[in-house]
Tab-separated table of C-alpha atoms in Angstrom:
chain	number	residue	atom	x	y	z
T	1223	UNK	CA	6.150	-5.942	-5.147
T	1224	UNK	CA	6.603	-9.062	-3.189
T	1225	UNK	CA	3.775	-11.437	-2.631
T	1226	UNK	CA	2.769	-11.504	1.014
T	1227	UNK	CA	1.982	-14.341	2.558
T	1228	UNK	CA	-0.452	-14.426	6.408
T	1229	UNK	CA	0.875	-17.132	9.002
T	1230	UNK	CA	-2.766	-17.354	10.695
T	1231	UNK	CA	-2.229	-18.680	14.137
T	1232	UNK	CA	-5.074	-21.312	14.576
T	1233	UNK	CA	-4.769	-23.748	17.687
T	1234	UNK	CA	-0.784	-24.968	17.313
T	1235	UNK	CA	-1.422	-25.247	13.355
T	1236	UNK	CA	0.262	-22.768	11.399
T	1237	UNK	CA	-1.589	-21.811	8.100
T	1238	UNK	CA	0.247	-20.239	5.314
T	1239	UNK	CA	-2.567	-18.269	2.914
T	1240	UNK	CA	-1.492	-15.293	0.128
T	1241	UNK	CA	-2.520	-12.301	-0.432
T	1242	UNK	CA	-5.157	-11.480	-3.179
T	1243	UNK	CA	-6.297	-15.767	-2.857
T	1244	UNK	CA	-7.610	-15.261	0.598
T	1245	UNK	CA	-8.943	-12.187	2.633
T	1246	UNK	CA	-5.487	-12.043	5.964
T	1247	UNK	CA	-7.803	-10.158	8.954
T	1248	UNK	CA	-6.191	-12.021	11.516
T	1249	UNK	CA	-2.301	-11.908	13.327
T	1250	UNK	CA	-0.163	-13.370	11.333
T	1251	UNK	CA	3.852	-12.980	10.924
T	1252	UNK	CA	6.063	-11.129	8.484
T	1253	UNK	CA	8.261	-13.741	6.260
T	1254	UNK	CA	10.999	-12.042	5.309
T	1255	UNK	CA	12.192	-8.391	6.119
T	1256	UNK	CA	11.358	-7.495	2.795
T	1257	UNK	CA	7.562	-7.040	3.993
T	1258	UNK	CA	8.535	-4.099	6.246
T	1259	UNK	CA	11.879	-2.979	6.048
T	1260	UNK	CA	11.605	0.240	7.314
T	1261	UNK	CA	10.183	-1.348	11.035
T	1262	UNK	CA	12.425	-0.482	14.180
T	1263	UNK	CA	12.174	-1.646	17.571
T	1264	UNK	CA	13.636	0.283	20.243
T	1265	UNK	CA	15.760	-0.607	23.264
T	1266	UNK	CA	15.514	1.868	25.805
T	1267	UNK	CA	18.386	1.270	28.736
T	1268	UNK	CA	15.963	3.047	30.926
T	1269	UNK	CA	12.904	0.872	30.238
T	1270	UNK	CA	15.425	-2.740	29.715
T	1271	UNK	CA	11.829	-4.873	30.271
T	1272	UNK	CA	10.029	-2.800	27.551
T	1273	UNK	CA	10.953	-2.276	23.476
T	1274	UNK	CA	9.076	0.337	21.698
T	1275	UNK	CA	8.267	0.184	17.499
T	1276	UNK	CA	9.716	2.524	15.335
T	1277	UNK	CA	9.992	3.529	11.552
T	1278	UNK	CA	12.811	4.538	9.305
T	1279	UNK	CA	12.142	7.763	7.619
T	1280	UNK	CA	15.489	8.551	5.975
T	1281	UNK	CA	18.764	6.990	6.430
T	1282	UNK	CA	19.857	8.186	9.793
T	1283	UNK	CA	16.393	9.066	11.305
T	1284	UNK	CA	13.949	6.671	13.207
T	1285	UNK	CA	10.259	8.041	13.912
T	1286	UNK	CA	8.568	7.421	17.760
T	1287	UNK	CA	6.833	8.231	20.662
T	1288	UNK	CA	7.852	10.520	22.864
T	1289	UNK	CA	7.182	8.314	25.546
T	1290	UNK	CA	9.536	5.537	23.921
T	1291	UNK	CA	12.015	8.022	24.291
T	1292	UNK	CA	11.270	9.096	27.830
T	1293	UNK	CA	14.338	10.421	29.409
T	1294	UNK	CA	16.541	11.504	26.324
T	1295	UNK	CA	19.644	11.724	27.832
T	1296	UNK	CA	19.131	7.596	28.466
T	1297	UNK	CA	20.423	4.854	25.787
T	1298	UNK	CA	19.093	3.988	23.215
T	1299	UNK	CA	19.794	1.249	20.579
T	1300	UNK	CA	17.875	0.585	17.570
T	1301	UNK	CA	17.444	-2.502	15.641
T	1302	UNK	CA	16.762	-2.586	11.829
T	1303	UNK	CA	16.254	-5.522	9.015
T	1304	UNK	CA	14.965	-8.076	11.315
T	1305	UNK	CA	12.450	-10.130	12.089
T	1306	UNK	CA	13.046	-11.462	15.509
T	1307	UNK	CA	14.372	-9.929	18.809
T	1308	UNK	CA	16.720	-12.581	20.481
T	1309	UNK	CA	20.427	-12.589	22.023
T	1310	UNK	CA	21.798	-12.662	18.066
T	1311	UNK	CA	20.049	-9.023	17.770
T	1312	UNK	CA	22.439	-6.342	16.389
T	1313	UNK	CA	21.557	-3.169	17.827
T	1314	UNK	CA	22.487	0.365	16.680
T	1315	UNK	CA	23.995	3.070	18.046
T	1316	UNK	CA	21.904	6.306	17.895
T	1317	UNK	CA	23.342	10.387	18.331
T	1318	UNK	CA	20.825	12.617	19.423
T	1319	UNK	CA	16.813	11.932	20.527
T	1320	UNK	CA	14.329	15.157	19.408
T	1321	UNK	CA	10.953	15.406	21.828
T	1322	UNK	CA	8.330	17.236	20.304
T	1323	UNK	CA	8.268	20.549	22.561
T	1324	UNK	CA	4.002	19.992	22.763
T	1325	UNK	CA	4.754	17.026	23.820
T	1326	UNK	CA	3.942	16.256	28.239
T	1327	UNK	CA	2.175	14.565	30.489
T	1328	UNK	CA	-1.419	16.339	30.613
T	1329	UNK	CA	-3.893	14.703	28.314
T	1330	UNK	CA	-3.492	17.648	25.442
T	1331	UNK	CA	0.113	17.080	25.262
T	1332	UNK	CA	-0.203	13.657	24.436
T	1333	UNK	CA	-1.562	14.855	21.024
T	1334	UNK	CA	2.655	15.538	20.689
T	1335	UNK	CA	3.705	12.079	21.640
T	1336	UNK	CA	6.163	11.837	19.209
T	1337	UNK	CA	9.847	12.084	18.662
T	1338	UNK	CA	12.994	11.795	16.137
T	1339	UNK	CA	16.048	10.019	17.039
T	1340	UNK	CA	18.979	10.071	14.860
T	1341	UNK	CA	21.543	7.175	14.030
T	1342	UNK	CA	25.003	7.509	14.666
T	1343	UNK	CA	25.831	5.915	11.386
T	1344	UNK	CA	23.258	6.319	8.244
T	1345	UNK	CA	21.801	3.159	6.839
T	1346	UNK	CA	22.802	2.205	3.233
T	1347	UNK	CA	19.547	1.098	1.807
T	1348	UNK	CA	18.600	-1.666	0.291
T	1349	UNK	CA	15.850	-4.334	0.178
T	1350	UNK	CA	16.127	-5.269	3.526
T	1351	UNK	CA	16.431	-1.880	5.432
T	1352	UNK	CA	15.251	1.055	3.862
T	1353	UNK	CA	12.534	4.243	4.660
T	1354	UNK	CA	9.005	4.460	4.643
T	1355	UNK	CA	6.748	6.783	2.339
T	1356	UNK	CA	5.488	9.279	4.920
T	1357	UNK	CA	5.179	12.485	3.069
T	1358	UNK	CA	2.165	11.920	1.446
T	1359	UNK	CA	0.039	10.508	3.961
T	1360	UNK	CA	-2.321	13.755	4.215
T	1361	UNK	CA	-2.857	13.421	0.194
T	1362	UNK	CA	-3.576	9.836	0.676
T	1363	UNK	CA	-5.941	10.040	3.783
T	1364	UNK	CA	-7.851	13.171	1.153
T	1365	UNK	CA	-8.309	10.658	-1.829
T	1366	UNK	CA	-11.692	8.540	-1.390
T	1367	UNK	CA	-11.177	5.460	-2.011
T	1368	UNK	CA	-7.601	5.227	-2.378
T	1369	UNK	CA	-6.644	3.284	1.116
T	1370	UNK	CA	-7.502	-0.687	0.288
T	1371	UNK	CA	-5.905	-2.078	3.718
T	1372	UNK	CA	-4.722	-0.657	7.380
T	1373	UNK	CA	-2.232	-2.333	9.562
T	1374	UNK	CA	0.300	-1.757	11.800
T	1375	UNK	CA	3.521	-4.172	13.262
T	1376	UNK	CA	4.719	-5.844	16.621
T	1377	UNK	CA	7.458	-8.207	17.631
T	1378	UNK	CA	5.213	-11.143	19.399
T	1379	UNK	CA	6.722	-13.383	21.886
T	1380	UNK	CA	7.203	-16.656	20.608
T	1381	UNK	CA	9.249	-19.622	21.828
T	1382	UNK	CA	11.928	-21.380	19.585
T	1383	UNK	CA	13.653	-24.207	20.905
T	1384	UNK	CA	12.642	-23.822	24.208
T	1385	UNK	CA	14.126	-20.284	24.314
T	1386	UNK	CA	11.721	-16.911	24.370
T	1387	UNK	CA	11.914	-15.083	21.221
T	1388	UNK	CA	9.991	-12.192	19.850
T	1389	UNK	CA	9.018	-12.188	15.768
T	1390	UNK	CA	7.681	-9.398	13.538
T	1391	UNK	CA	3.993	-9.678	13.278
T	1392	UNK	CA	1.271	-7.571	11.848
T	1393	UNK	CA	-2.309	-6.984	12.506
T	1394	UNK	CA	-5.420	-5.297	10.228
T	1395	UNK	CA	-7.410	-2.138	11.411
T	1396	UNK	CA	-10.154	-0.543	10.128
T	1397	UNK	CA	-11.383	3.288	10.548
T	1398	UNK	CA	-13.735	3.497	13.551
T	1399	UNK	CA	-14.341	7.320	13.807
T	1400	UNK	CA	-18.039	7.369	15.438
T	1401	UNK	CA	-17.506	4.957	18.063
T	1402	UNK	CA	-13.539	3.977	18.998
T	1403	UNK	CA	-12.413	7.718	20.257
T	1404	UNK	CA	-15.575	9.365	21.093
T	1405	UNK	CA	-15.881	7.045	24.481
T	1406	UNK	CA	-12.399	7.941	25.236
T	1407	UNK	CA	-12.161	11.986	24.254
T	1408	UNK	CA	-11.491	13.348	27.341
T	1409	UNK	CA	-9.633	16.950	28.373
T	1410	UNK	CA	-8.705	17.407	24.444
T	1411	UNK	CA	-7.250	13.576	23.907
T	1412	UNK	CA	-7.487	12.448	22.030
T	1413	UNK	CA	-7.541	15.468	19.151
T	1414	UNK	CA	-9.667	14.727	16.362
T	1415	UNK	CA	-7.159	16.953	14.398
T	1416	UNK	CA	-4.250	14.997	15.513
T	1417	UNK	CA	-5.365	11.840	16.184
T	1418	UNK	CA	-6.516	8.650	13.897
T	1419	UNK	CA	-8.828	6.326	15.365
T	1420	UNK	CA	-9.120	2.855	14.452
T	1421	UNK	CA	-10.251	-0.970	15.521
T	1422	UNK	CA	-8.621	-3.964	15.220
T	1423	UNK	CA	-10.302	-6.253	12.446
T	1424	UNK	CA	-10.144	-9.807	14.302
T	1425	UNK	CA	-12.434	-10.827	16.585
T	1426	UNK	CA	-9.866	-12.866	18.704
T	1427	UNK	CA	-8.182	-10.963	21.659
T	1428	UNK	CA	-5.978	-8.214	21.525
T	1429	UNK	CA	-2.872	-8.364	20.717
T	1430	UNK	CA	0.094	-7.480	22.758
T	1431	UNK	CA	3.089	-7.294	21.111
T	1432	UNK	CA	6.064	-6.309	22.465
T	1433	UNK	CA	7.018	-2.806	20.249
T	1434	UNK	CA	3.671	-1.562	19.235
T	1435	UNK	CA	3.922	1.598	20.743
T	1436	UNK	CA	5.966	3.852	18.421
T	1437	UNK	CA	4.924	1.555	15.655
T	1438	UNK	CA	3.712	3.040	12.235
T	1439	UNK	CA	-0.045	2.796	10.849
T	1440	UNK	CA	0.615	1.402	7.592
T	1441	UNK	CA	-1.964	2.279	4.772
T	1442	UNK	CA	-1.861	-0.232	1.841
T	1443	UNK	CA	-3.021	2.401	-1.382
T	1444	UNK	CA	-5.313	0.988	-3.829
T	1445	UNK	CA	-4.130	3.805	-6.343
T	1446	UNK	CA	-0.604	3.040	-7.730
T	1447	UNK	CA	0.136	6.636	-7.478
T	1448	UNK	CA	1.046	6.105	-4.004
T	1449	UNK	CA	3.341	3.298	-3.873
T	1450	UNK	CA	2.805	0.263	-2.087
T	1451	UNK	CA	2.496	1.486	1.514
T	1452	UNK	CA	2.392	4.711	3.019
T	1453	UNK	CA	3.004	5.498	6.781
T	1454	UNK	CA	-0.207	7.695	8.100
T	1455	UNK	CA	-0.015	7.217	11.613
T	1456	UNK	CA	1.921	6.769	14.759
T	1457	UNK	CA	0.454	4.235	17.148
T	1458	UNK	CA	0.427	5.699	20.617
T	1459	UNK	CA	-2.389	4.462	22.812
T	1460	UNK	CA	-5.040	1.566	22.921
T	1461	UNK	CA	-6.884	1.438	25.697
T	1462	UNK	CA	-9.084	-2.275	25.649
T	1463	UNK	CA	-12.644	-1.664	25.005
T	1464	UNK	CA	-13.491	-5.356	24.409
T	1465	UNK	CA	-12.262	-8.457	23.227
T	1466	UNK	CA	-14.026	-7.965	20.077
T	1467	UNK	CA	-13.541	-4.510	19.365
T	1468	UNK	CA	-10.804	-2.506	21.167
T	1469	UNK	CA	-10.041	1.344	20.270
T	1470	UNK	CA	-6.759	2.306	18.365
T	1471	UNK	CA	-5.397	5.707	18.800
T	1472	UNK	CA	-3.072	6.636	16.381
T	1473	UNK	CA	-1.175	10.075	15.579
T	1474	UNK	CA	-1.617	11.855	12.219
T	1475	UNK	CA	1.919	11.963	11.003
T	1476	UNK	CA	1.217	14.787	8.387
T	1477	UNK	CA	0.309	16.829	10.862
T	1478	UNK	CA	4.232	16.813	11.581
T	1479	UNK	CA	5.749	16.846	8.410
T	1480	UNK	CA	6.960	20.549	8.878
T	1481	UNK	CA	8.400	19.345	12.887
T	1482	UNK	CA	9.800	16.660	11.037
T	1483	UNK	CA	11.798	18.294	8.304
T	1484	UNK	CA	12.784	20.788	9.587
T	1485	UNK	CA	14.822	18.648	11.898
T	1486	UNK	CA	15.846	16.404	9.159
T	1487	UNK	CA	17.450	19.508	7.570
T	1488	UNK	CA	18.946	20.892	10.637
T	1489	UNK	CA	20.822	17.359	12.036
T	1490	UNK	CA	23.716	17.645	9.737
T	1491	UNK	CA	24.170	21.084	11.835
T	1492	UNK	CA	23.482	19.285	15.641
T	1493	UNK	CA	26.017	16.752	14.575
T	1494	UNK	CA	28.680	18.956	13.851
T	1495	UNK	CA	28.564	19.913	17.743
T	1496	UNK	CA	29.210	17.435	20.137
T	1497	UNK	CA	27.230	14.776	19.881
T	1498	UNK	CA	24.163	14.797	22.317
T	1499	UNK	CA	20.505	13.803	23.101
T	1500	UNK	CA	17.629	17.001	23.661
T	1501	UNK	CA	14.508	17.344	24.550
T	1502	UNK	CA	12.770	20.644	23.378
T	1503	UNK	CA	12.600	22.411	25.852
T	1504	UNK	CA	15.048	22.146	27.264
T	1505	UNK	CA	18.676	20.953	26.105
T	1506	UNK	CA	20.814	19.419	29.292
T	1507	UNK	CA	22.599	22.718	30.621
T	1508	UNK	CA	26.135	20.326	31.189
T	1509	UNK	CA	25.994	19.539	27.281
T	1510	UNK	CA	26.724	21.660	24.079
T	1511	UNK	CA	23.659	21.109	22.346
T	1512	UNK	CA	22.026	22.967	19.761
T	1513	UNK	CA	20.945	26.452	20.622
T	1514	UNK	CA	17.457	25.936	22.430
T	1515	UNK	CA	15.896	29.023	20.001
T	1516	UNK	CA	16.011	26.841	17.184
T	1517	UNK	CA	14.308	23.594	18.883
C-alpha cells in the first residue's frame, strides 16, 4: 500500500504531511493516480459546462448518477488514470448508458439515482487504472469498528501557468445520522434504507469540486480483511447546511449489487446487438436495443 501524502491548502502555502505522522481532515490533492485509480470523471456532451465523478467497477463498466447520465442517448466520454482535467485529457469512448428503472424526478425516485455505463473498449488494469472493491460494502458497513476513515474525490479548479485546470482532490466525512438527513427527509428522500448520510470533517467552506456528483464514498477499513478501500456509497446530493457543517447524502451501493450484476453479466449479450445507449424504461423505439423485459 502506498503511503499517502495530504497537500493542505493553507493561505498560498502548500503543506505536504503523511499519513499515520499527522491526522489529513482537511482538502488536500491526490499525488499520483495510484491513490485512486479507479476515479472517473464524466463528460457529458449534453451538460459541456458540467463533469460528473465516477468509479470503475470492472474493466468496461463505470458506476454514476443517473442524473450524470441524464439523457442517455447523449455522449458521453470518460476519463480514467488521471489526475487533472485540461486540453491534454484523453477521453474514452463509452457503448451503452443503464438508468436505474426507480430512478425519476419525484423525491422517492431519487433514492435510484444511479446508473452503469459501459466502455467501448475494456481497460487493461494495472496500477494506474484499475476497479474498486464494491461488493462488500454491506459486510463492511455491518462490522463495528471496522471503517477507520471516510472520504470521497473531486477534480478542483486550479490554475497552472496562467491556464484553468482541474486536479484530483479528496475530502474526509464522518457519519452524521441524527442530525445531517433528518432536517432534509422530506416525501421519502432521502431513504434511510438507501441513503448514507454524512458531514464533511473540515471546518473551512465547502467544497465544490467539479465531478463530485457520481463520485464514490470511499471507506478506508481498519480490518485487513477488507482491503485497503472499499466503495460504500454513491455521492448524489449535498445540500449546504452551514459553513461548518454541511449534510452529505450518499447512496448505499449494496443496496444495488443485484441491479448491478446482473447487468454486468448481461452486457456481453447488449453488445452483441448494435451498439446503443437505454434507459429502463424505455429503450429508444428507432434503436435495436436489448429487449425492454429484461431491463
Amino acid at each position: 500500500m502506498h503511503a499517502l501524502h495530504c497537500v493542505y491548502l493553507i493561505g498560498a502555502v502548500a503543506l505536504l504531511a503523511s499519513f499515520g505522522k499527522v491526522r489529513c481532515d482537511d482538502l488536500g490533492y491526490a499525488p499520483s493516480t495510484r491513490f485512486y485509480p479507479w476515479h472517473a470523471y464524466i463528460k457529458n456532451k449534453d451538460h459541456p459546462r458540467d463533469g460528473c465523478g465516477g468509479s470503475l467497477i470492472a474493466d468496461n463498466a463505470v458506476l454514476t448518477t443517473a442524473t450524470c447520465v441524464g439523457n442517455p442517448q447523449a455522449v458521453i466520454k470518460v476519463a480514467l488514470g488521471t489526475i487533472t482535467i485540461d486540453e491534454t485529457t484523453h477521453w474514452r469512448d463509452t457503448n451503452v448508458s443503464l438508468i436505474h428503472p426507480g430512478f425519476s424526478s419525484s423525491a422517492s425516485g431519487q433514492n435510484y439515482n444511479i446508473a452503469l455505463i459501459f466502455l467501448s473498449t475494456p481497460i487493461t488494469p494495472d496500477p494506474s487504472v484499475r476497479p474498486v472493491v464494491w461488493r462488500n460494502a454491506q459486510q463492511l458497513l455491518g462490522t463495528e469498528g471496522a471503517i477507520s476513515r471516510i472520504q470521497t474525490i473531486g477534480f478542483k479548479k486550479t490554475f497552472a501557468a496562467g491556464k484553468p485546470q482541474y486536479r484530483l482532490a479528496f475530502y474526509f466525512m464522518r457519519f452524521d445520522v441524527d442530525r445531517a438527513c433528518n432536517k432534509y427527509r422530506t416525501d421519502g428522500f432521502p431513504d434511510a434504507q438507501h441513503s448514507l448520510c454524512l458531514a464533511y470533517t473540515h471546518s473551512g467552506p465547502v467544497p465544490n469540486h467539479l465531478g463530485d456528483t457520481g463520485s464514490a464514498v470511499i471507506a478506508e477499513p481498519g480490518d485487513p480483511r477488507f482491503g485497503n478501500h472499499v466503495m460504500v456509497g454513491l455521492a448524489t446530493w449535498h445540500p449546504i447546511e452551514s459553513f461548518q457543517n454541511s449534510a452529505f447524502i450518499a447512496l448505499r451501493v449494496h443496496k444495488f449489487n443485484d441491479w448491478i450484476q446482473r447487468w454486468l453479466d448481461l452486457y456481453p449479450a447488449i453488445n452483441s446487438q448494435q451498439s446503443c445507449s437505454c434507459v429502463c424504461p424505455p429503450c429508444p423505439p428507432r434503436r435495436r436495443c436489448y429487449q425492454r423485459r429484461h431491463l
